[in-house]
Coordinates of C-alpha atoms in Angstrom, one line a residue:
X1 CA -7.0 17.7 25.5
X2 CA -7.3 16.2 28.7
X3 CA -6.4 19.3 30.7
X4 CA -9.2 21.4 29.0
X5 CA -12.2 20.3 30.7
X6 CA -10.2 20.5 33.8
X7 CA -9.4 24.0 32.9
X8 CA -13.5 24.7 31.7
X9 CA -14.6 23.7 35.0
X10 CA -12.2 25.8 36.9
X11 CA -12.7 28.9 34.8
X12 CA -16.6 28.6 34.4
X13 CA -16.9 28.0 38.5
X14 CA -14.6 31.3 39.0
X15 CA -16.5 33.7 36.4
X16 CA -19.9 31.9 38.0
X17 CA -18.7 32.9 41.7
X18 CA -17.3 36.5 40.8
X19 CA -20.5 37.3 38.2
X20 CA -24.3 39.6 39.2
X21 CA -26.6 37.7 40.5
X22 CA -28.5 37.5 37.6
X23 CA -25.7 35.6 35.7
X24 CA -25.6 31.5 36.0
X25 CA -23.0 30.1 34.5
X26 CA -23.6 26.7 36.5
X27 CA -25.1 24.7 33.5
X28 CA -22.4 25.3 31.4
X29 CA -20.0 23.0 33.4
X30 CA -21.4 19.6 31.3
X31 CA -19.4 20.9 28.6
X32 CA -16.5 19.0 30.4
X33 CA -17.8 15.7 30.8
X34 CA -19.3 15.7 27.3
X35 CA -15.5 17.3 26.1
X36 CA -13.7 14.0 27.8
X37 CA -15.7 11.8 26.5
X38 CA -14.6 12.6 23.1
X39 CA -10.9 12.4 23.8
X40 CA -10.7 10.1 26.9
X41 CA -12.5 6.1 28.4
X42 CA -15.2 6.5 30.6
X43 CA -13.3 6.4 33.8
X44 CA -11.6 9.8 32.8
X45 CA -15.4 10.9 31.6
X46 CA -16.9 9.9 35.3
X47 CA -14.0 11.1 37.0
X48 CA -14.6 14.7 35.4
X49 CA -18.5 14.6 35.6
X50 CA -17.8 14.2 39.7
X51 CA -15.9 17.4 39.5
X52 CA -18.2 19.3 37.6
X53 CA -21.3 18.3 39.5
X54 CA -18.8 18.8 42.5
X55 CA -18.2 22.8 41.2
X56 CA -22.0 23.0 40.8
X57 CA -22.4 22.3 44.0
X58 CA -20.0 25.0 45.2
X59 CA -21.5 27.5 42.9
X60 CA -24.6 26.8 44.8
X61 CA -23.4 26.4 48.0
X62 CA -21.5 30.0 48.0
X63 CA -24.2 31.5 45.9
X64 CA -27.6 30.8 46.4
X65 CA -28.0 28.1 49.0
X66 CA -27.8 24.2 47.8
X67 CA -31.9 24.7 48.4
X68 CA -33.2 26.5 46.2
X69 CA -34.9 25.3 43.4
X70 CA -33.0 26.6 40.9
X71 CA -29.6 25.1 42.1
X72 CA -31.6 21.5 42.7
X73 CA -32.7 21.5 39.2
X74 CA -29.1 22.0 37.6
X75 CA -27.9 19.4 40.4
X76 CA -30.4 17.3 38.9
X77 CA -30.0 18.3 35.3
X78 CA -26.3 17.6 35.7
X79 CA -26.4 14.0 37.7
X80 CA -29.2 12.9 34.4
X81 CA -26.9 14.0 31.3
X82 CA -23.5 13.2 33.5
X83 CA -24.8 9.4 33.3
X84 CA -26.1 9.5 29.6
X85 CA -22.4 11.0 28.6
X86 CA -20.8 7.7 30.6
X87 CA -23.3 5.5 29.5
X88 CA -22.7 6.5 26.3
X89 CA -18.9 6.6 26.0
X90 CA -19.2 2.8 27.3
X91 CA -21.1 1.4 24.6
X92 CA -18.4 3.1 22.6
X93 CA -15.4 1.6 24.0
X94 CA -17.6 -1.7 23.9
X95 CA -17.7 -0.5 20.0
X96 CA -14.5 0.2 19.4
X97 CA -12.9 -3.2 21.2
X98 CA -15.3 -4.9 19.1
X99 CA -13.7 -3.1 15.8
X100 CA -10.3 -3.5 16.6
X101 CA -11.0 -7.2 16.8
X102 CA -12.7 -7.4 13.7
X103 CA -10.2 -5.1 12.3
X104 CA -6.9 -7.3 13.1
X105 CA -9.0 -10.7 11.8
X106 CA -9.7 -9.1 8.9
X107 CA -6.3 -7.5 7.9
X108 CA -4.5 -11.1 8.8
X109 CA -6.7 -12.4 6.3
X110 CA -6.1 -9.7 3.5
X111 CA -2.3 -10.4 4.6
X112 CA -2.6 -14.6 3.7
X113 CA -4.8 -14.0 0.5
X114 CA -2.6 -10.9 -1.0
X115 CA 1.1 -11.7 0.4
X116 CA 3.3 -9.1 -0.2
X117 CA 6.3 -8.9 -2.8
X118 CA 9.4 -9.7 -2.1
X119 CA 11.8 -6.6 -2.3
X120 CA 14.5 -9.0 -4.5
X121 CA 13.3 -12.3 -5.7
X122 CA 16.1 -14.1 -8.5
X123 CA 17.6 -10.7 -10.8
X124 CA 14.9 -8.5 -9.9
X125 CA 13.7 -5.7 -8.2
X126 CA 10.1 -5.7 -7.0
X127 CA 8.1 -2.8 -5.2
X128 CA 4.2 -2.9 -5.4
X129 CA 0.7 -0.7 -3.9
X130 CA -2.7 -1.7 -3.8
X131 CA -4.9 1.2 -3.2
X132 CA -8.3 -0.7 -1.7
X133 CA -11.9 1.2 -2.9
X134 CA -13.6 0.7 0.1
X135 CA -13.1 2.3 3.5
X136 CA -11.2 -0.1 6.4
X137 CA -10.0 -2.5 3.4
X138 CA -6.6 -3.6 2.3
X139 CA -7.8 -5.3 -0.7
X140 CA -10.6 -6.4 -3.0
X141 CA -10.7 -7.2 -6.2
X142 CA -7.4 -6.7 -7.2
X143 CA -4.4 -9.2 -7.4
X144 CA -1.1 -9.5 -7.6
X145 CA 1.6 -12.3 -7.4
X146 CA 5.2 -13.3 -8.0
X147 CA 6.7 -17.0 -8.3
X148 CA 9.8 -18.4 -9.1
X149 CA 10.6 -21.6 -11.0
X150 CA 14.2 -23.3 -12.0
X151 CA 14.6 -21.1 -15.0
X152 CA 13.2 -17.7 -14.0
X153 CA 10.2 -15.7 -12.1
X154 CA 7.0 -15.5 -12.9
X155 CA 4.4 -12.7 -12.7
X156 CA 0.5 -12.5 -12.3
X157 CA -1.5 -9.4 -12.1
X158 CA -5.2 -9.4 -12.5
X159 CA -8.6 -7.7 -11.8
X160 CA -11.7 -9.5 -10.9
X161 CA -15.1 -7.8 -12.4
X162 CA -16.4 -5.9 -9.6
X163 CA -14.7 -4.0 -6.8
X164 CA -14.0 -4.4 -3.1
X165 CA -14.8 -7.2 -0.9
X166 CA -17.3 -8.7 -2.8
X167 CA -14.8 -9.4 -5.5
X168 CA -12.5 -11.5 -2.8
X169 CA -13.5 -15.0 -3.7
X170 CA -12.4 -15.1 -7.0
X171 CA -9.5 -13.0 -6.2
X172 CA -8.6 -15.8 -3.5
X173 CA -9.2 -18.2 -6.6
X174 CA -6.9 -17.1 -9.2
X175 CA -4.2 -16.3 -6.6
X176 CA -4.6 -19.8 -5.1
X177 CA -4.6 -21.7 -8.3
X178 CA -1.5 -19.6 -9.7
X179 CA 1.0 -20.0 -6.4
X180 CA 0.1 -24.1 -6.8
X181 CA 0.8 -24.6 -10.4
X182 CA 3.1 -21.4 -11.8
X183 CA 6.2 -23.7 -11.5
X184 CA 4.4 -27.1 -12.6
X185 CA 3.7 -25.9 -16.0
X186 CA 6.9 -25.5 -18.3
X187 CA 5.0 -22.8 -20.6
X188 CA 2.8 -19.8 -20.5
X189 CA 0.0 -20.8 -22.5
X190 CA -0.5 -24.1 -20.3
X191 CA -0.1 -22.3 -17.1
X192 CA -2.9 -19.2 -18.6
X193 CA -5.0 -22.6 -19.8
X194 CA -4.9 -24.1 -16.4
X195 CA -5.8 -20.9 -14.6
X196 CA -8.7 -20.0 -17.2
X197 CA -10.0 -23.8 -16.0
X198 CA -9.7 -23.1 -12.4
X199 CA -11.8 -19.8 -12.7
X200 CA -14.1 -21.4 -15.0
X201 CA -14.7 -24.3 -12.8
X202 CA -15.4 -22.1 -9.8
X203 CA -17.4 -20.1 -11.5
X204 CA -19.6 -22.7 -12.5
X205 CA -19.7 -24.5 -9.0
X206 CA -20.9 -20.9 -7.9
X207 CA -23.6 -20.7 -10.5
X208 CA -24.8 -24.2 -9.7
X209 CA -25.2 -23.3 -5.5
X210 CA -27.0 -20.2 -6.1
X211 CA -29.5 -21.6 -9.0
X212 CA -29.8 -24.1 -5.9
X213 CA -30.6 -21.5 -3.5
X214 CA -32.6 -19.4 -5.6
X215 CA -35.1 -23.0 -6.5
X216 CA -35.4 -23.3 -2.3
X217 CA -36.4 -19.5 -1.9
X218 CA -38.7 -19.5 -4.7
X219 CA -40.2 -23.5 -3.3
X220 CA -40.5 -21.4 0.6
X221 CA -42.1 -18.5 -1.3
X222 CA -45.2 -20.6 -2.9
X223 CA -45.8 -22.3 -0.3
X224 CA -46.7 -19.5 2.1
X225 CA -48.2 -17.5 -0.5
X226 CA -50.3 -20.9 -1.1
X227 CA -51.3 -20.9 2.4
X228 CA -52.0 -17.2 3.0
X229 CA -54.7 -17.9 -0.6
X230 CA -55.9 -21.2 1.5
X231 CA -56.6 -18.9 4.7
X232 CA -59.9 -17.8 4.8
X233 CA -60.0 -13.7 5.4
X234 CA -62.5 -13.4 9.1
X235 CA -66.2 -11.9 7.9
X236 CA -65.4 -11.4 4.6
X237 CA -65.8 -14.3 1.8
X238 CA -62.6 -16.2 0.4
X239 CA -61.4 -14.3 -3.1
X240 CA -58.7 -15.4 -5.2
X241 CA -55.4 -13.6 -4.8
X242 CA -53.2 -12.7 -7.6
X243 CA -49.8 -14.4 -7.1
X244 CA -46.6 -12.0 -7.9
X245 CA -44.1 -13.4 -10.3
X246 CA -41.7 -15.7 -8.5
X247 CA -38.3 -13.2 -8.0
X248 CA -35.4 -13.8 -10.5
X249 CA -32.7 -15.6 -9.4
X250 CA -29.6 -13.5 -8.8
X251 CA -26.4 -12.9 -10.9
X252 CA -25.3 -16.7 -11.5
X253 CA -21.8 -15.6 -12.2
X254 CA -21.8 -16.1 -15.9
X255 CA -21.0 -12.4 -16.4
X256 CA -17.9 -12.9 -14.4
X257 CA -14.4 -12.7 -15.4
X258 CA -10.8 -11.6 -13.9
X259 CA -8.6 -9.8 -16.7
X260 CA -4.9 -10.3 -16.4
X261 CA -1.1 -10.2 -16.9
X262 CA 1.2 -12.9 -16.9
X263 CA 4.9 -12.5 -17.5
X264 CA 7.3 -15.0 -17.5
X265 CA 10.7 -13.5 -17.0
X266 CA 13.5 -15.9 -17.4
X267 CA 17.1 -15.5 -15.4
X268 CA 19.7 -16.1 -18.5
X269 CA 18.2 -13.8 -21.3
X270 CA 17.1 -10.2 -21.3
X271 CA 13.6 -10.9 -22.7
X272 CA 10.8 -10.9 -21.2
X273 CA 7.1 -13.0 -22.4
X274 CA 4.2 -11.5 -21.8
X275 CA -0.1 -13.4 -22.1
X276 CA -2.1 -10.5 -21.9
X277 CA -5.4 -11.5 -21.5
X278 CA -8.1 -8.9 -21.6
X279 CA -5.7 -6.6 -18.9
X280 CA -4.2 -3.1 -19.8
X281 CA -0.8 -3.9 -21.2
X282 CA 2.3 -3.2 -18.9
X283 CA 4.5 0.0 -19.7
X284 CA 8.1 -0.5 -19.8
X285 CA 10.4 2.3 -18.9
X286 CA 13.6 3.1 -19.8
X287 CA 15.8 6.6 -20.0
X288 CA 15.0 7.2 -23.4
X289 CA 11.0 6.8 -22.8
X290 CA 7.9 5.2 -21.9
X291 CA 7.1 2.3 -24.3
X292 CA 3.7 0.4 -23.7
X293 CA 3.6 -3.4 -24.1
X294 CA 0.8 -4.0 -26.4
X295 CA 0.3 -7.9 -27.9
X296 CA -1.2 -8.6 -31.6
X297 CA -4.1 -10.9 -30.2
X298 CA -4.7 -10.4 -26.5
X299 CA -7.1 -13.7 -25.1
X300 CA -10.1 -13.2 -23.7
X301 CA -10.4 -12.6 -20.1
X302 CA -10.0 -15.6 -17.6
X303 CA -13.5 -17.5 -16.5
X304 CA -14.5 -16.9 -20.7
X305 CA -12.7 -19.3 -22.0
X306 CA -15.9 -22.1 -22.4
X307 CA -17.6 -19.4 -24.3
X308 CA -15.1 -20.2 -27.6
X309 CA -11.9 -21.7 -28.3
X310 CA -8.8 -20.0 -26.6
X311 CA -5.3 -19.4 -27.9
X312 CA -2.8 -18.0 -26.0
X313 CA -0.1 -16.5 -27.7
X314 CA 2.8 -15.2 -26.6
X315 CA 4.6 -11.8 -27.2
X316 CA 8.3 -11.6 -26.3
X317 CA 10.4 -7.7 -25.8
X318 CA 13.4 -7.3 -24.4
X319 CA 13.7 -6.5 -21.2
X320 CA 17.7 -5.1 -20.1
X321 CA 19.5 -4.8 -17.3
X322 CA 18.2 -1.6 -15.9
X323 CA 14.7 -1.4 -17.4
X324 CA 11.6 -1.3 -15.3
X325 CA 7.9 -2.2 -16.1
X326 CA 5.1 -0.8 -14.6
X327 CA 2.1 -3.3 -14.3
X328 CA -1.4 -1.8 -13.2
X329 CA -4.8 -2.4 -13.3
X330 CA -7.5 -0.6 -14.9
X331 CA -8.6 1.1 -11.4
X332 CA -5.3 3.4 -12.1
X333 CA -6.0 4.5 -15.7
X334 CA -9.0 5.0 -15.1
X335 CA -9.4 7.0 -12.3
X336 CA -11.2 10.5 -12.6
X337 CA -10.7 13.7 -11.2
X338 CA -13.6 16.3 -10.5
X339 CA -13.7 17.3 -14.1
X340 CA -14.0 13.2 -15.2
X341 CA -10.8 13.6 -16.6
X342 CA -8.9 10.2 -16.6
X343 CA -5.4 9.6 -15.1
X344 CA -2.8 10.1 -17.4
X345 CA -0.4 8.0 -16.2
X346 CA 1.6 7.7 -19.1
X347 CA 2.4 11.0 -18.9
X348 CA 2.4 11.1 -15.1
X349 CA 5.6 8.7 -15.2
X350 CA 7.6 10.1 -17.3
X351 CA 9.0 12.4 -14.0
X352 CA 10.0 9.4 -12.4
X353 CA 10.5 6.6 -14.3
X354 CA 14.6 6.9 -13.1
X355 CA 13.1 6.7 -10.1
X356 CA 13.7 3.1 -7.6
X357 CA 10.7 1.0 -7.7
X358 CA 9.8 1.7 -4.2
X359 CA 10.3 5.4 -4.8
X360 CA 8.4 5.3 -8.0
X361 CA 5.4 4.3 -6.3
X362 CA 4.9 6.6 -3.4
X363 CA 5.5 9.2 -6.6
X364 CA 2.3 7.9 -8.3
X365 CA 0.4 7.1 -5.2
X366 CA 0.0 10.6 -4.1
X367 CA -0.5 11.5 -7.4
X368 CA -3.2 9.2 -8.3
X369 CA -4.7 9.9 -4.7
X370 CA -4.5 14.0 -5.7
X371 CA -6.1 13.1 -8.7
X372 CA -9.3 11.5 -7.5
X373 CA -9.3 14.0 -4.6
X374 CA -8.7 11.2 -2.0
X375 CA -11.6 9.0 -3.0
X376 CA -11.4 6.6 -5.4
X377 CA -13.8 4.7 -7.2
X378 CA -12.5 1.5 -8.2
X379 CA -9.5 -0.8 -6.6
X380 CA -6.1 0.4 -7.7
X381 CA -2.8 -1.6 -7.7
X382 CA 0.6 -1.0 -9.3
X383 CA 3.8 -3.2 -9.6
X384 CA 6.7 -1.8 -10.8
X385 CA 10.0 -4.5 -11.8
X386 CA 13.3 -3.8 -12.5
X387 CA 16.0 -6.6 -14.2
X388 CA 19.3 -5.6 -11.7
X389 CA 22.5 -5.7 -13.2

C-alpha cells in the first residue's frame, strides 16, 4: 500500500508527459499524498506530497514552462491541499496515541474487575466468554466469578440491570463483595444473604448521593431563575415570569437489581447446590441430553431483598464425573436475529455439548454472533464447567 502512490505519481507524470496538449493530468498527482495518509504517519505523507509537487513541477517544466498560469495555479493548488493532508494526518496520530492510551487503561481495568477463569481450579474444568454490547469494551454489565473454599468451589454468575459501562459499578460491587466473603460463609443462603446486603447497601448509598446532588441543582436553579425575575428587562416595565417546574431528580437506583447464579460445588460428592435468584437457570449437559436446572422457588433478584422477606432455598442435582453445565446470562437467550427470533440455545448445544469447554464456546460464540448478525444488543457471557474424573 505504500508503493501505490509511489507507483500513481510515476504513472500519472508519464501519461501527463506523453498526452495532447490539451490533456492535464498534473492535478491528479494529490491522489498520492491523500492515498498515504490513509495507510502511512505523516512523515511518509510529506515525504510523498514533495514528490508529487516535485512531478508537477516536471510536468510543467517539460510541458508548458514553470510560468504559466496554469502550471502556478496547480503548483499552488498542490503546496495548499499537500499541507491540509499532513496537517490532518497529525491530528490523527495525535488521536490515535491518545486512544491507545485510553485503550490499554481501560482494558487493565476491565482485566482487575472481571479476572479471568482459571482453566482447572480443585476437580473442575472451567472455560468462559463475555461478549461486551458496546463497541471498544471488554465488559459491562455482566459478571462472572469462581472461588474456592476448604470443602469445594464456588460459582457466581450474575447480570446487573442495564448494559455496558454504565452497569460497571455494581458489577464491581457484587464481584468485590463475593471474592471477600465466598469462603467466610459455611452455607449458601448466608453467603446469597450477605451479597443481597452488600448490593442493597450500595444501592442505597447511591440513592442518598444523587437525591443530594439533585437538592444542589435544583437550590442553583432557583436561585438564578430568582435573579433573572429580580433583573429589570431595559425600556420595558418589570413582568412576572412563570417559573418552570423544578427538573425531576434522576433514577435514584431503587429500580436496580443484579440477577444471579450461585453454585456451590463440593470436592467429595457428585452433587452440585444451586440459589437461583431471579437468573436463567443453568443447563447441564450430558450424552444422553440437555437437562435445564430449574429451582421450585427462585429468590428475588439481589438489591430487592428490603422490599420483603427473603428465603433462599437451596436445590441440589447431581452433578458426575464427566457432566458439564452451561451457565449464561439472559443477553444469550435472548438475543434476536433479523426476523426477532430468539436464540435457541437449547437447541443450539445439543451439536456440541461432547465438546471441551473451551471448544464448546468458540462453537456458540460464532453462532450466537451469526445469529445477531454481528451486533448484539445486550452483554452476553457464558461459562461452561465440567466435574473431571
Amino acid at each position: 500500500m505504500t508503493a501505490l502512490p509511489l507507483a500513481l505519481i510515476v504513472l500519472i507524470t508519464v501519461v501527463d508527459v506523453l498526452s495532447p496538449a490539451a490533456v492535464h493530468l498534473g492535478p491528479l498527482l494529490i491522489v498520492a499524498p491523500a492515498l498515504t495518509a490513509s495507510v502511512a504517519g505523516p512523515r511518509a505523507t510529506a515525504g510523498v506530497a514533495l514528490l508529487a509537487l516535485a512531478a508537477l513541477t516536471v510536468i510543467g517544466a517539460v510541458r508548458d514552462g514553470l510560468t504559466t498560469i496554469n502550471i502556478q495555479s496547480q503548483l499552488s493548488a498542490q503546496v495548499i491541499v499537500s499541507a491540509l493532508i499532513v496537517g490532518l494526518r497529525v491530528l490523527r496520530e495525535r488521536h490515535e496515541r491518545e486512544l491507545t492510551r485510553v485503550r490499554s487503561v481501560s482494558e487493565a481495568a476491565q482485566r482487575v474487575l472481571l479476572r479471568p477463569l482459571p482453566e482447572r481450579i480443585g476437580p473442575l474444568h472451567l472455560a468462559s466468554v463475555y461478549l461486551a454490547a458496546e463497541a471498544e469494551a471488554q465488559v459491562g454489565g455482566d459478571l462472572y466469578a469462581a472461588a474456592r473454599t476448604t470443602t469445594g468451589t464456588r460459582l457466581l454468575v450474575g447480570d446487573v440491570r442495564g448494559k455496558g459501562l454504565s452497569s460497571l459499578g455494581d458489577a464491581a460491587l457484587l464481584l468485590g463483595a463475593f471474592r471477600a466473603a465466598a469462603h467466610l460463609h459455611t452455607d449458601l443462603p448466608s453467603l446469597a444473604a450477605y451479597l443481597d446486603g452488600s448490593v442493597c447497601w450500595d444501592l442505597a448509598q447511591l440513592a442518598e448521593a444523587r437525591r443530594t446532588e439533585s437538592r444542589s441543582a435544583e437550590t442553583r436553579q432557583a436561585a438564578s431563575r430568582s435573579a433573572e425575575t429580580r433583573r429589570p428587562s431595559a425600556g420595558r416595565p418589570e413582568r412576572p415570569q412563570r417559573l418552570p417546574p423544578p427538573e425531576r431528580a434522576p433514577d435514584e437506583g431503587g429500580e436496580s437489581f443484579i440477577t444471579a447464579v450461585l453454585l456451590d460445588i463440593p470436592d467429595d460428592s457428585e452433587f452440585v447446590h444451586l440459589i437461583d435468584c431471579g437468573h436463567p437457570p443453568p443447563l447441564l449437559l450430558r450424552p444422553e441430553g440437555v437437562t435445564t436446572l430449574s429451582t421450585r422457588n427462585p429468590a428475588p433478584p439481589l438489591g430487592l431483598g428490603e422490599l420483603a422477606p427473603v428465603t433462599y432455598e437451596v436445590q441440589t442435582f447431581p452433578f458426575r464425573p464427566g457432566d458439564r453445565l452451561l451457565i449464561y446470562t439472559d443477553g444469550v437467550i435472548e438475543a434476536r436475529d433479523a426476523q426477532r427470533r430468539f436464540y435457541p440455545l437449547t437447541d443450539r448445544v445439543t451439536a456440541w455439548q461432547t465438546e471441551r469447554p473451551a471448544v464448546l464456546l468458540n462453537h456458540l460464540r460464532r453462532d450466537l454472533l451469526t445469529h445477531v448478525g454481528h451486533r448484539l444488543d445486550d452483554d452476553a457471557a457464558m461459562v461452561v464447567v465440567e466435574r473431571l474424573p
